[in-house]
GROMACS .gro file of N, CA and C in nm:
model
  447
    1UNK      N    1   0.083  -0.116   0.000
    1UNK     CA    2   0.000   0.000   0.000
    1UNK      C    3   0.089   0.124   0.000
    2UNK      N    4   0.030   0.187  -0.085
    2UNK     CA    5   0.145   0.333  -0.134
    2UNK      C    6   0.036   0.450  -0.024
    3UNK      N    7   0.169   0.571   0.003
    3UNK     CA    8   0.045   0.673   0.051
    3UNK      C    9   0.111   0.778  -0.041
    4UNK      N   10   0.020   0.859  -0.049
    4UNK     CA   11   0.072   0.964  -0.166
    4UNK      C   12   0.075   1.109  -0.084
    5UNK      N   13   0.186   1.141  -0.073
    5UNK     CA   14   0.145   1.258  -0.025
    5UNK      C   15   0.212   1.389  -0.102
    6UNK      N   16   0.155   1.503  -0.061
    6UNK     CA   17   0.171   1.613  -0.202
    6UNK      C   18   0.300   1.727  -0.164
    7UNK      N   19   0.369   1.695  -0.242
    7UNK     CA   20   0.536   1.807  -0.238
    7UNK      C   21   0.506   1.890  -0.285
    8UNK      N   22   0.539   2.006  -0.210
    8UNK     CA   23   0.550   2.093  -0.297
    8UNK      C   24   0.640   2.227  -0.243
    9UNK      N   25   0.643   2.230  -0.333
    9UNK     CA   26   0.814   2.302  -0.402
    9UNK      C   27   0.846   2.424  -0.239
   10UNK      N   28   0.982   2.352  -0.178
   10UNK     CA   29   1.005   2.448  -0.073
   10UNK      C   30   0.940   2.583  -0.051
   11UNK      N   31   1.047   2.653  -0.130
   11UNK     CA   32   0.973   2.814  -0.194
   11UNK      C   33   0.838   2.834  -0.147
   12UNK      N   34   0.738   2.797  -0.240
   12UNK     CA   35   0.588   2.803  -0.205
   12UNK      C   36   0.587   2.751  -0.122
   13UNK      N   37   0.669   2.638   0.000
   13UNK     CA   38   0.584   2.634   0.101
   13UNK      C   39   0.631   2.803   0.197
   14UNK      N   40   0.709   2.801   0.152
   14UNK     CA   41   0.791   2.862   0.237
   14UNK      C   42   0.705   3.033   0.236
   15UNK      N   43   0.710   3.060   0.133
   15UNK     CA   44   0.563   3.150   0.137
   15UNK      C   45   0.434   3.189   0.181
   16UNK      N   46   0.386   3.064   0.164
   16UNK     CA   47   0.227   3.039   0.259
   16UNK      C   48   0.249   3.064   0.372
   17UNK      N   49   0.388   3.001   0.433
   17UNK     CA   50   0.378   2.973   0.587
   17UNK      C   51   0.415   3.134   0.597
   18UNK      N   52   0.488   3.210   0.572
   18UNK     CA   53   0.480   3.380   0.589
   18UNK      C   54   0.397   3.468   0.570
   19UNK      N   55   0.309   3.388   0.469
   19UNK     CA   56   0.188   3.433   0.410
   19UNK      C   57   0.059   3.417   0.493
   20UNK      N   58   0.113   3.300   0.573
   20UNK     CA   59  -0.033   3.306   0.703
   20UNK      C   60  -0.009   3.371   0.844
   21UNK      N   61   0.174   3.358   0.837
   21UNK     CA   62   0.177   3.431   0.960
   21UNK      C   63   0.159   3.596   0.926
   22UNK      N   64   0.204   3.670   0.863
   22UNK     CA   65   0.113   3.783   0.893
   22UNK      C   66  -0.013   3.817   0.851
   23UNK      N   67  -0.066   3.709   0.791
   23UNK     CA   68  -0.239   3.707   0.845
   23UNK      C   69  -0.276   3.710   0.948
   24UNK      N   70  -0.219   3.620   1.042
   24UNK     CA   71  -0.236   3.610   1.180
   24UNK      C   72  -0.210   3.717   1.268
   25UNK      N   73  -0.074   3.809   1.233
   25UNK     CA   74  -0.093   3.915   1.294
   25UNK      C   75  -0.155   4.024   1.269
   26UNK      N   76  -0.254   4.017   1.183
   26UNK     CA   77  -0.359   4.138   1.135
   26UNK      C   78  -0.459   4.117   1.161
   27UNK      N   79  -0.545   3.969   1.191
   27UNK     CA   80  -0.642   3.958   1.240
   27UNK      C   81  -0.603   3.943   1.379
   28UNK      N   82  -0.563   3.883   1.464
   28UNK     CA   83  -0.510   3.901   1.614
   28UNK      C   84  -0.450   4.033   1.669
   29UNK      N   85  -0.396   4.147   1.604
   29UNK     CA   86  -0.379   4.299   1.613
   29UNK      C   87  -0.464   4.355   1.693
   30UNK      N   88  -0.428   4.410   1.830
   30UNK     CA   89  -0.607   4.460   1.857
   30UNK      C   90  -0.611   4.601   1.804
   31UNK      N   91  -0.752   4.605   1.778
   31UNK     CA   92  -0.771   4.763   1.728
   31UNK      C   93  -0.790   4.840   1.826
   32UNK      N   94  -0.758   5.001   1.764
   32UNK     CA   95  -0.743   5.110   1.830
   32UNK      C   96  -0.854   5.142   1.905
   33UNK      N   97  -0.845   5.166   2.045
   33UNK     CA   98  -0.939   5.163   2.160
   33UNK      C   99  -0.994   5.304   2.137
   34UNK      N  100  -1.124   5.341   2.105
   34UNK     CA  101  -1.213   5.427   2.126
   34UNK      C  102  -1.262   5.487   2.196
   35UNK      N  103  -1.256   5.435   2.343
   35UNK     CA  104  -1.334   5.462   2.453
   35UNK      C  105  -1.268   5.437   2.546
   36UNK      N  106  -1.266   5.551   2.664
   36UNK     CA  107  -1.180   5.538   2.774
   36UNK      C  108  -1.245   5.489   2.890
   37UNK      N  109  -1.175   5.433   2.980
   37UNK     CA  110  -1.242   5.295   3.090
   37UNK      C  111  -1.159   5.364   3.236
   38UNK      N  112  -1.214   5.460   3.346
   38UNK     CA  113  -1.185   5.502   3.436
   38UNK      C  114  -1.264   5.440   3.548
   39UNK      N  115  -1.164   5.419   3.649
   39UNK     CA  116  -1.226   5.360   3.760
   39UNK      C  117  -1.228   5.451   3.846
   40UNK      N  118  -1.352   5.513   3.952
   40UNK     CA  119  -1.318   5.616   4.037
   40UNK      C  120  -1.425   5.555   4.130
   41UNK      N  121  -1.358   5.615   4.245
   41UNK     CA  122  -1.437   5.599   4.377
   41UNK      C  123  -1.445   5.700   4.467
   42UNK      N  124  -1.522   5.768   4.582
   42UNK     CA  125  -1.535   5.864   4.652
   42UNK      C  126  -1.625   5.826   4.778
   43UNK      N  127  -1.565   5.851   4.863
   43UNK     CA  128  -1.631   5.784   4.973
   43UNK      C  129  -1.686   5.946   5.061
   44UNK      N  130  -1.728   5.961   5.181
   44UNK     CA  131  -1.723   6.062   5.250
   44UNK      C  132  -1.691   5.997   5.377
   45UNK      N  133  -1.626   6.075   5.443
   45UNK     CA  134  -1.585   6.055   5.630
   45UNK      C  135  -1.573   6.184   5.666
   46UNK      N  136  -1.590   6.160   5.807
   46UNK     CA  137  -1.546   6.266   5.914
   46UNK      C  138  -1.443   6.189   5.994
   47UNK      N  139  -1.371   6.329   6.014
   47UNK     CA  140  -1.254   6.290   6.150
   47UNK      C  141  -1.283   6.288   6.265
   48UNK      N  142  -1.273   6.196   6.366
   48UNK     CA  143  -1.312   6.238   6.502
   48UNK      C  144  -1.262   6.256   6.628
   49UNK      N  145  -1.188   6.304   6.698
   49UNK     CA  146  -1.077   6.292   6.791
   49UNK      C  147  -1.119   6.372   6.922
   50UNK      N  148  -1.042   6.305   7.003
   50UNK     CA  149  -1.053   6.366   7.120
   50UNK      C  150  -0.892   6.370   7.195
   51UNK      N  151  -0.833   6.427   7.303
   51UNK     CA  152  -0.701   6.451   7.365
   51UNK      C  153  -0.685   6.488   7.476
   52UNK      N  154  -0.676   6.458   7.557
   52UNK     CA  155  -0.641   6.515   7.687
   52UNK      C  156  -0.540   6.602   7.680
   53UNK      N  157  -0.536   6.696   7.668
   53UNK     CA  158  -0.427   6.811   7.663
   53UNK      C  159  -0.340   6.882   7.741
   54UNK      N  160  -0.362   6.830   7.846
   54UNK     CA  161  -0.240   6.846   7.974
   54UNK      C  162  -0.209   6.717   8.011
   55UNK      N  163  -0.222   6.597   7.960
   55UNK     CA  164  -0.148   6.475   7.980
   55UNK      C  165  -0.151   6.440   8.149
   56UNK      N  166  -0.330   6.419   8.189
   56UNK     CA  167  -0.350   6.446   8.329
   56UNK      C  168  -0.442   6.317   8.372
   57UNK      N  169  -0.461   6.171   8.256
   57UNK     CA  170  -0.460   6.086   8.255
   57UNK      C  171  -0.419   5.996   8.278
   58UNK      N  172  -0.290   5.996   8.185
   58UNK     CA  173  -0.218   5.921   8.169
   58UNK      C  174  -0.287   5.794   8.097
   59UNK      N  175  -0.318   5.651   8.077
   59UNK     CA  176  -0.374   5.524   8.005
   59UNK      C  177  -0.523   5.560   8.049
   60UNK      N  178  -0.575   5.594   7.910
   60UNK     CA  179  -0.722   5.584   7.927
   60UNK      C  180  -0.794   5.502   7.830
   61UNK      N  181  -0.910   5.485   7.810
   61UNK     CA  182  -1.005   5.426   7.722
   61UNK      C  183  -1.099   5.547   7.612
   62UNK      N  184  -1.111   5.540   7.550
   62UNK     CA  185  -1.204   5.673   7.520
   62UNK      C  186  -1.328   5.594   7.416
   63UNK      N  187  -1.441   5.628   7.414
   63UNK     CA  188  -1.573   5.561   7.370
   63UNK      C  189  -1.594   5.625   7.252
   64UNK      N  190  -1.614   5.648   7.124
   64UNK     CA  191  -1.710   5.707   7.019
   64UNK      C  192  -1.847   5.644   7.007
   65UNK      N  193  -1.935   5.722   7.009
   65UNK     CA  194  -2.107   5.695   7.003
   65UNK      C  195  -2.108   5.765   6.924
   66UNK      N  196  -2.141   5.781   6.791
   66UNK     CA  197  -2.198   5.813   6.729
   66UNK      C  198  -2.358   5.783   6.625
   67UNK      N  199  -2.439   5.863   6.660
   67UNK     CA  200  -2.572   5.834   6.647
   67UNK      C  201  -2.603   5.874   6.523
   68UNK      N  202  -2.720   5.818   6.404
   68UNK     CA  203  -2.765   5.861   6.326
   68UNK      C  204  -2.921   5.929   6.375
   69UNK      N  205  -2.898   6.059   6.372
   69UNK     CA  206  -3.034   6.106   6.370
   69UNK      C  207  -3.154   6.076   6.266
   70UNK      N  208  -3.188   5.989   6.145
   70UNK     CA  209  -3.244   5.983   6.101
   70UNK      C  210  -3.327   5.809   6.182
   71UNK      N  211  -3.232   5.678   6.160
   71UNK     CA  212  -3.258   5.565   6.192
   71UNK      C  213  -3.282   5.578   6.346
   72UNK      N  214  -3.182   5.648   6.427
   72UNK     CA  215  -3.178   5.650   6.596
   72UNK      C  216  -3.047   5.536   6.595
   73UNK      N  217  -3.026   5.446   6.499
   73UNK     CA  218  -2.893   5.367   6.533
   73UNK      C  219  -2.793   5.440   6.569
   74UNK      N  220  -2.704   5.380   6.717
   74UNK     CA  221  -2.591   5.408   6.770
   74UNK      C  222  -2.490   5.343   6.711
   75UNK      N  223  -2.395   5.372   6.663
   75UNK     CA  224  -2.251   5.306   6.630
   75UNK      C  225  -2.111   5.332   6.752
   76UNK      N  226  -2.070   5.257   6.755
   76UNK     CA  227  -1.987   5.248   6.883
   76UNK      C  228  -1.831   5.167   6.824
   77UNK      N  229  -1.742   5.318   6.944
   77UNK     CA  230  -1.576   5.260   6.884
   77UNK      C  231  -1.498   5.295   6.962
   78UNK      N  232  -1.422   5.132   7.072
   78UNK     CA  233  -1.356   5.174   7.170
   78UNK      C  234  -1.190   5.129   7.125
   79UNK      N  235  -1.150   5.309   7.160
   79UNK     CA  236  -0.961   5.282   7.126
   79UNK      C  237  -0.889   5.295   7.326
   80UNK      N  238  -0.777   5.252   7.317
   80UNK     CA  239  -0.711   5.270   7.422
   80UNK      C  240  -0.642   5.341   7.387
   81UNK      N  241  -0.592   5.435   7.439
   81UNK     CA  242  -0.511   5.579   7.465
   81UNK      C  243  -0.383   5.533   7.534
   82UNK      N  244  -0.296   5.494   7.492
   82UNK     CA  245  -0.158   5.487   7.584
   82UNK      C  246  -0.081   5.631   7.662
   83UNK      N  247  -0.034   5.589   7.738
   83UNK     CA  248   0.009   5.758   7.873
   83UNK      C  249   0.116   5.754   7.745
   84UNK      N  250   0.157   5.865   7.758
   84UNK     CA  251   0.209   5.933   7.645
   84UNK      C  252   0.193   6.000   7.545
   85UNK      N  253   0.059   5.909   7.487
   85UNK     CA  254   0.001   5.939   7.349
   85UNK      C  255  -0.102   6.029   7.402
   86UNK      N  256  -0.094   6.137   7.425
   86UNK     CA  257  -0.245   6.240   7.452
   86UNK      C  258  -0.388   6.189   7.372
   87UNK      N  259  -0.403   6.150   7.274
   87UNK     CA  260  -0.509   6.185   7.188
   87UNK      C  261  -0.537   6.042   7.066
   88UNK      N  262  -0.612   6.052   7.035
   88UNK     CA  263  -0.676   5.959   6.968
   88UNK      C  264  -0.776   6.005   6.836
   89UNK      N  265  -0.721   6.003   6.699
   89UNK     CA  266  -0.835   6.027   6.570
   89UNK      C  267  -0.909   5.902   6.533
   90UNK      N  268  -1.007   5.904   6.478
   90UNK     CA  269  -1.104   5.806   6.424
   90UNK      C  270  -1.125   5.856   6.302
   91UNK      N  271  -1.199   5.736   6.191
   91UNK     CA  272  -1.253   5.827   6.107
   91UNK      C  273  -1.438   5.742   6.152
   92UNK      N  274  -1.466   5.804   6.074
   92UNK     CA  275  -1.655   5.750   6.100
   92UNK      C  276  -1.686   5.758   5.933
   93UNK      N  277  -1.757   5.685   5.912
   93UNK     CA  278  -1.740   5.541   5.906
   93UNK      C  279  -1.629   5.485   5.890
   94UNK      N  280  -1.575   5.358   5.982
   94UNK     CA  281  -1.433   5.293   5.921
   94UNK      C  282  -1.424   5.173   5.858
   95UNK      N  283  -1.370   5.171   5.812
   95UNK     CA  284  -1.349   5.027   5.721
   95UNK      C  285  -1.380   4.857   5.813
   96UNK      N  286  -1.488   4.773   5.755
   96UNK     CA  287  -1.478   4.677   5.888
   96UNK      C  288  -1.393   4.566   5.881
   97UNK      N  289  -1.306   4.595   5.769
   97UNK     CA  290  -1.249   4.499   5.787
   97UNK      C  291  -1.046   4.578   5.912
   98UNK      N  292  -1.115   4.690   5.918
   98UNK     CA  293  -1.024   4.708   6.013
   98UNK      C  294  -1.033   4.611   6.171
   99UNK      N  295  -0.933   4.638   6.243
   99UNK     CA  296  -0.972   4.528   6.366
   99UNK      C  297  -1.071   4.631   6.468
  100UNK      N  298  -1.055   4.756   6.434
  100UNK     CA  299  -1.141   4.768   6.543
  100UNK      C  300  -1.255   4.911   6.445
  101UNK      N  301  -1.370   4.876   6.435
  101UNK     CA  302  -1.460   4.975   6.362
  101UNK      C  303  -1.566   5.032   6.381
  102UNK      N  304  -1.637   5.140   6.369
  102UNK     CA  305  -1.784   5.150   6.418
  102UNK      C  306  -1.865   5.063   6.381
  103UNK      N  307  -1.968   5.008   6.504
  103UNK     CA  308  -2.060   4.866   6.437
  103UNK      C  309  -2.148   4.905   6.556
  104UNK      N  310  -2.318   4.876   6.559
  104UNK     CA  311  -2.410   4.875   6.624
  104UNK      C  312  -2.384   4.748   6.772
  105UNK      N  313  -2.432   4.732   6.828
  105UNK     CA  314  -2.437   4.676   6.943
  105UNK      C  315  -2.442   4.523   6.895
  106UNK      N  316  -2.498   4.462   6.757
  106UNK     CA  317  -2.541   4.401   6.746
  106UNK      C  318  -2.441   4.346   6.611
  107UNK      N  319  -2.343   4.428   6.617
  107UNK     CA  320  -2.223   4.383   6.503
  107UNK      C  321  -2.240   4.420   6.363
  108UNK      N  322  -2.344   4.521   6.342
  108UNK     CA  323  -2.335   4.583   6.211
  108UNK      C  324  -2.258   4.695   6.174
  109UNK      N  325  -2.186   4.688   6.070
  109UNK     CA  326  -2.105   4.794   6.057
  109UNK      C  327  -2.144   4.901   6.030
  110UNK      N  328  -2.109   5.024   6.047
  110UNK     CA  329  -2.176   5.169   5.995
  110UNK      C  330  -2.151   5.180   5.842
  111UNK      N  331  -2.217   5.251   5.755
  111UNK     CA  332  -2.207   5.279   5.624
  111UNK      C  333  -2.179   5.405   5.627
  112UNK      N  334  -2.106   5.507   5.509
  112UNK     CA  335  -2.182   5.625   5.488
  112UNK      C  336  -2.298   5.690   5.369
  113UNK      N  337  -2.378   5.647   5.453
  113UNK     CA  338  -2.520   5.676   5.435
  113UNK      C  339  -2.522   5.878   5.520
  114UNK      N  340  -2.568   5.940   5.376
  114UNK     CA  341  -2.582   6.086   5.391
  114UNK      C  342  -2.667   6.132   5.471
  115UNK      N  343  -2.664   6.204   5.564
  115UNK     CA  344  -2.757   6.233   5.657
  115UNK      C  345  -2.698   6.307   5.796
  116UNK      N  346  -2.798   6.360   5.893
  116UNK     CA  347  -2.705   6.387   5.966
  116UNK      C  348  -2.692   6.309   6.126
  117UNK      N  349  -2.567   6.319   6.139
  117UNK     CA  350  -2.566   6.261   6.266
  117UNK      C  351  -2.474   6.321   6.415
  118UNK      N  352  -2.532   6.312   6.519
  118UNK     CA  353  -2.460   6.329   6.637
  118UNK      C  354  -2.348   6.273   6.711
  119UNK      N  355  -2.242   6.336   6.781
  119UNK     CA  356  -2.147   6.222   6.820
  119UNK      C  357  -2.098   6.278   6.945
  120UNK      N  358  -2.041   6.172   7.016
  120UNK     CA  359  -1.956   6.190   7.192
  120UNK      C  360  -1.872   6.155   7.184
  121UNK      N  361  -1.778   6.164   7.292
  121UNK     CA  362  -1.684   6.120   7.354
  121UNK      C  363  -1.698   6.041   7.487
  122UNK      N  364  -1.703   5.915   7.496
  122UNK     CA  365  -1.696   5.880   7.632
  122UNK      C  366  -1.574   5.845   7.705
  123UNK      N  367  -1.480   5.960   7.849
  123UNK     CA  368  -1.380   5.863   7.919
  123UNK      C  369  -1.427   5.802   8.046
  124UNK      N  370  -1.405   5.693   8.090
  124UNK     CA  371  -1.450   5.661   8.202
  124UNK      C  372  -1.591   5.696   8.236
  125UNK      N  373  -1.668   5.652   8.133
  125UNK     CA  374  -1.827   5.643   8.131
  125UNK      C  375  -1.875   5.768   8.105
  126UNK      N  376  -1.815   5.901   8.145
  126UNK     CA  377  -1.860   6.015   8.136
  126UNK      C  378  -1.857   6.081   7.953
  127UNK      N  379  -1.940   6.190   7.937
  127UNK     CA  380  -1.939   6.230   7.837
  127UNK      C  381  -1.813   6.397   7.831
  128UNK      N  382  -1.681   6.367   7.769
  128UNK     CA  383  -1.609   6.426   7.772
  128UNK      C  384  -1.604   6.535   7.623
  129UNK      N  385  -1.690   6.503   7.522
  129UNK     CA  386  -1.694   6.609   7.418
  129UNK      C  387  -1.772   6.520   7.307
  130UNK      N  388  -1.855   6.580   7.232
  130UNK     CA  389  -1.954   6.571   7.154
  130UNK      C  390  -1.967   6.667   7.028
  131UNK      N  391  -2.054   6.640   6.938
  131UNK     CA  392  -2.032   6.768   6.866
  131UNK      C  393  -2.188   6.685   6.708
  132UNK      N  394  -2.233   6.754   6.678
  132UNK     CA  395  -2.261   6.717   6.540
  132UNK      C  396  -2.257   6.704   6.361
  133UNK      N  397  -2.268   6.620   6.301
  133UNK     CA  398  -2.211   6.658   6.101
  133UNK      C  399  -2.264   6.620   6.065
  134UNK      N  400  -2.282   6.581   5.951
  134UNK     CA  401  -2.337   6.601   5.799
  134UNK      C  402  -2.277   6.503   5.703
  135UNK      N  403  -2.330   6.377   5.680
  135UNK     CA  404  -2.208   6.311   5.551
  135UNK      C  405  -2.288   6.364   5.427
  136UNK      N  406  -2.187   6.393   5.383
  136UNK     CA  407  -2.257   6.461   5.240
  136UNK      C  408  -2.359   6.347   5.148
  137UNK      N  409  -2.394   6.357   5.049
  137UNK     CA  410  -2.397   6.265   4.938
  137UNK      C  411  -2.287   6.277   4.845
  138UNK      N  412  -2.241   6.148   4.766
  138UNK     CA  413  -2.119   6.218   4.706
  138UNK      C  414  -2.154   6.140   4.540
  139UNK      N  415  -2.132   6.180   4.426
  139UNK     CA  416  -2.153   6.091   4.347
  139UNK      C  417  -1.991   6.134   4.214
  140UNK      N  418  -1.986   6.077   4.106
  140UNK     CA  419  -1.904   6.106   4.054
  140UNK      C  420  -1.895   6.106   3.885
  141UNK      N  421  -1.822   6.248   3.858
  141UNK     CA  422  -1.837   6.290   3.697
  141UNK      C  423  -1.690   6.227   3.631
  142UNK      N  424  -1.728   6.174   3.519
  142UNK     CA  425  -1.654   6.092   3.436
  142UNK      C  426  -1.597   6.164   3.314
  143UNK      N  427  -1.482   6.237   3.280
  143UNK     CA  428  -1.450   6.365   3.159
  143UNK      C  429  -1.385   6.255   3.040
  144UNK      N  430  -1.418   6.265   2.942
  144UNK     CA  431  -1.309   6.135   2.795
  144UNK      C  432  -1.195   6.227   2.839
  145UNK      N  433  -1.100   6.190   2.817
  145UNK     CA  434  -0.974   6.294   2.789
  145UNK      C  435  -0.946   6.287   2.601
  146UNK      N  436  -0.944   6.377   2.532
  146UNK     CA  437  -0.953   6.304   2.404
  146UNK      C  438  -0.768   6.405   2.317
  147UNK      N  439  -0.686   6.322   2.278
  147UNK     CA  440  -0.627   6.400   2.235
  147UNK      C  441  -0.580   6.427   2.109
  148UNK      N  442  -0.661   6.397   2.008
  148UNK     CA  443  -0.684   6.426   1.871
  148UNK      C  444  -0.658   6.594   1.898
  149UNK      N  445  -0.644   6.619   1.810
  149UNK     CA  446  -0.611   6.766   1.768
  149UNK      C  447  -0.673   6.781   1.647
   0.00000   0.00000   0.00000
């Protein structure tokens, strides 16, 4: 049993095969992108801090309560104050996957959800400073950058 198979002439193969590879790179080429793809994010927070300012403590505890006046939910965030360190910032809302964050009594985390809300300071059970804000609403504008001329 014969098998026949078809020669052909180096050259021409040798062509085709150049001849398909840059086919291949003209259909696999990606084309020129039209449209620009921006990722943006914007959150809102407040800062919240409190300090003993004559360093007349020394190791304290300090409480954040902060209340939403719209729901009545309390959010709650206890830092330790080391003697030395006067003072202590927060932000509101904090991230929960931080170890320690504002969360309801009941382990829900705070959002920022726009609205307004009230806040304290608790040291040693007492209410040492308070104050009230505003999280904005925040949303976000998207510009092409285009640089054709």
């Amino acid at each position: 049993m014969q098998t026949l198979t078809l020669r052909l002439p180096r050259r021409f193969a040798l062509l085709l095969r150049v001849a398909g590879f840059f086919l291949a790179l003209v259909v696999l080429t990606p084309t020129k992108a039209h449209a620009q793809t921006w990722l943006v994010s914007t959150d809102a927070y407040i800062k919240l801090g409190v300090m003993d300012k004559f360093s007349q403590l020394g190791t304290y505890t300090a409480t954040f309560v902060v209340t939403d006046q719209t729901s009545g939910r309390e959010y709650w965030l206890t830092r330790e104050v080391e003697k030395g360190k006067n003072g202590v910032d927060v932000l509101f809302p904090s991230e929960p996957s931080e170890p320690d964050y504002f969360k309801t009594a009941k382990g829900e985390a705070a959002r920022a959800t726009p609205g307004k809300y009230a806040w304290e300071c608790r040291v040693s059970g007492k209410r040492v400073v308070g104050g009230r804000f505003e999280l904005p609403a925040v949303a976000n504008d998207v510009t092409v950058v285009d640089n054709r001329k």
